[in-house]
C-alpha positions as a Python dict, from the first residue, in 0.01 Angstrom:
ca = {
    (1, 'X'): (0, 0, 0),
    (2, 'X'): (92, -309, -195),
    (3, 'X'): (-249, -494, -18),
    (4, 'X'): (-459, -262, -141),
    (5, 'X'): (-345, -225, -484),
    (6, 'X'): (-292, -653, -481),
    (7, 'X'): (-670, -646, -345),
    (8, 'X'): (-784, -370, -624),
    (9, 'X'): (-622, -599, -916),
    (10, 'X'): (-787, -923, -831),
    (11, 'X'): (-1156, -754, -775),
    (12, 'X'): (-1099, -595, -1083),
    (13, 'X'): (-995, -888, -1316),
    (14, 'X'): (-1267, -1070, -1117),
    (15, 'X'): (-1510, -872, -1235),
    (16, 'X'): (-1378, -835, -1583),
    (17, 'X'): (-1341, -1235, -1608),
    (18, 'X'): (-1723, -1220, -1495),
    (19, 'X'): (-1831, -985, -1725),
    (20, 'X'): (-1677, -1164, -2046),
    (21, 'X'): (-1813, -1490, -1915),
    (22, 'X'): (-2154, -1343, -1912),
    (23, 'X'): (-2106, -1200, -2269),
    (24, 'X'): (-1975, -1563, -2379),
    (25, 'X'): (-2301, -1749, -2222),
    (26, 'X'): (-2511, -1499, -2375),
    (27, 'X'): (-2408, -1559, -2728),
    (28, 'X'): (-2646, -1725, -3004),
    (29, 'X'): (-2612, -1975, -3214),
    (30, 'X'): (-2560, -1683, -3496),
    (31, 'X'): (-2251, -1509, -3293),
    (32, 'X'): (-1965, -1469, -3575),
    (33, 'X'): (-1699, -1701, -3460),
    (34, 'X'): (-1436, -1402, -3439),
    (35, 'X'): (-1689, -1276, -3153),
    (36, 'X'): (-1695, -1617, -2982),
    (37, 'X'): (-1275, -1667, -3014),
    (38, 'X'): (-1201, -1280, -2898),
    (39, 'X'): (-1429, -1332, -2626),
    (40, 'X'): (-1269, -1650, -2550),
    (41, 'X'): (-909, -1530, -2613),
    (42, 'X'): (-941, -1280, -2380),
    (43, 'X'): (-1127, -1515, -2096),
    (44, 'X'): (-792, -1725, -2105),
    (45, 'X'): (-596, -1384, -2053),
    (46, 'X'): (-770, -1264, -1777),
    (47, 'X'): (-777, -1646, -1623),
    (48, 'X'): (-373, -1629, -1645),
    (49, 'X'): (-377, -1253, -1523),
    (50, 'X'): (-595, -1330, -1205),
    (51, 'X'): (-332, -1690, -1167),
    (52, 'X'): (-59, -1410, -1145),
    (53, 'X'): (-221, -1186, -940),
    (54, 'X'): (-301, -1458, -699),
    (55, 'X'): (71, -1544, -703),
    (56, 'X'): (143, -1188, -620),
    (57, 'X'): (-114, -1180, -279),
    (58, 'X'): (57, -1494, -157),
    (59, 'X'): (406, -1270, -185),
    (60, 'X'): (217, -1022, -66),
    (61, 'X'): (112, -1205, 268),
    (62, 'X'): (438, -1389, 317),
    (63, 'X'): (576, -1005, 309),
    (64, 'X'): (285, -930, 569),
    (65, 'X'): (400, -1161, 804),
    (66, 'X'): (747, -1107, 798),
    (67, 'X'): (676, -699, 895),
    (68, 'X'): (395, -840, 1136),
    (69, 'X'): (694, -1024, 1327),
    (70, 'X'): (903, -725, 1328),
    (71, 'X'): (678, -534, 1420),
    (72, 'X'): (512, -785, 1692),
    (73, 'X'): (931, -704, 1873),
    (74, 'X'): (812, -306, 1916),
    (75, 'X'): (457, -326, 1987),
    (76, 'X'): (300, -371, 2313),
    (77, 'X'): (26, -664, 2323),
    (78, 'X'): (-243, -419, 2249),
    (79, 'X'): (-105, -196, 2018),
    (80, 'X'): (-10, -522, 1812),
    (81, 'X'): (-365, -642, 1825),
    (82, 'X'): (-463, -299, 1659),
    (83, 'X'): (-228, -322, 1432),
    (84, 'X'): (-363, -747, 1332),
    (85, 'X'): (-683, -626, 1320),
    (86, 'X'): (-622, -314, 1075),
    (87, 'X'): (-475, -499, 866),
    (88, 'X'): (-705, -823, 816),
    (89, 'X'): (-1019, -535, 778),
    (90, 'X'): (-817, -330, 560),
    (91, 'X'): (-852, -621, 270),
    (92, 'X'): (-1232, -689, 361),
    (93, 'X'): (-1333, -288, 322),
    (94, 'X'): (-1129, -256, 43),
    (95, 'X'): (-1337, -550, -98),
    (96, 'X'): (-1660, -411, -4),
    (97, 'X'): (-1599, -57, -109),
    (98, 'X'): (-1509, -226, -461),
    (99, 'X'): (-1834, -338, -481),
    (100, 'X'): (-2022, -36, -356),
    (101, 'X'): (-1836, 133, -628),
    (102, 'X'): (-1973, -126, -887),
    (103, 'X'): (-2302, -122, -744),
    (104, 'X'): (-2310, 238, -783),
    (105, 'X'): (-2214, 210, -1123),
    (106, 'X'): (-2456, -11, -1242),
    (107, 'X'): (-2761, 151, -1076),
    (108, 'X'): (-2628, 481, -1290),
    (109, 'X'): (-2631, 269, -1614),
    (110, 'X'): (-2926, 181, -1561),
    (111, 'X'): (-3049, 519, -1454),
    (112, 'X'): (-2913, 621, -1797),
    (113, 'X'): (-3102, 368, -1955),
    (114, 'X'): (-3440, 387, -1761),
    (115, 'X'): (-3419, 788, -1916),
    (116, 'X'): (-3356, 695, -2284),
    (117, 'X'): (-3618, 460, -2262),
    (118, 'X'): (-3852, 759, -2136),
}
């Protein structure tokens, strides 16, 4: 449970960090400065956010290997293959169903916008 939501909040400040460095490389020359420093303000927040939730994976996987050895004691040498694999894919699908999610979501917006235009 903690993976997933550890996984969730770095793809998600990811993206946000992304999306505010797009908006701060697409700014003109005629951008008020309170644009450019709130847009800048809140790229150093979400660089210190995604630092922290980096921090918290590592716990995360240092936790993950501690209940992999206790649970490597119970398991037969199959079962505890299962078990390795579940949980390295279980990071990688939550991953890519992230980004299905935001692919999903931008082909709507721009659905949306393909109809206004119309």
């Amino acid at each position: 449970g903690d993976l997933d939501k550890v996984v969730n909040l770095l793809l998600s400040l990811s993206g946000r960090l992304a999306r505010v460095e797009t908006a701060l490389g697409s700014l003109g020359p005629h951008t008020p400065a309170e644009d450019k420093l709130a847009l800048q303000e809140k790229q150093r927040l979400l660089v210190a956010q995604l630092e922290d939730a980096k921090e918290l994976k590592e716990h995360v996987g240092r936790r993950e290997e501690a209940v992999g050895a206790m649970v490597a004691r119970y398991l037969p040498a199959e079962h505890l293959q299962d078990y390795q694999h579940f949980i390295k894919m279980k990071s990688a699908l939550i991953a890519e169903q992230r980004e299905l999610e935001e692919k999903i979501k931008l082909g709507q917006e721009q659905l949306r916008c393909l109809r206004e235009s119309l």
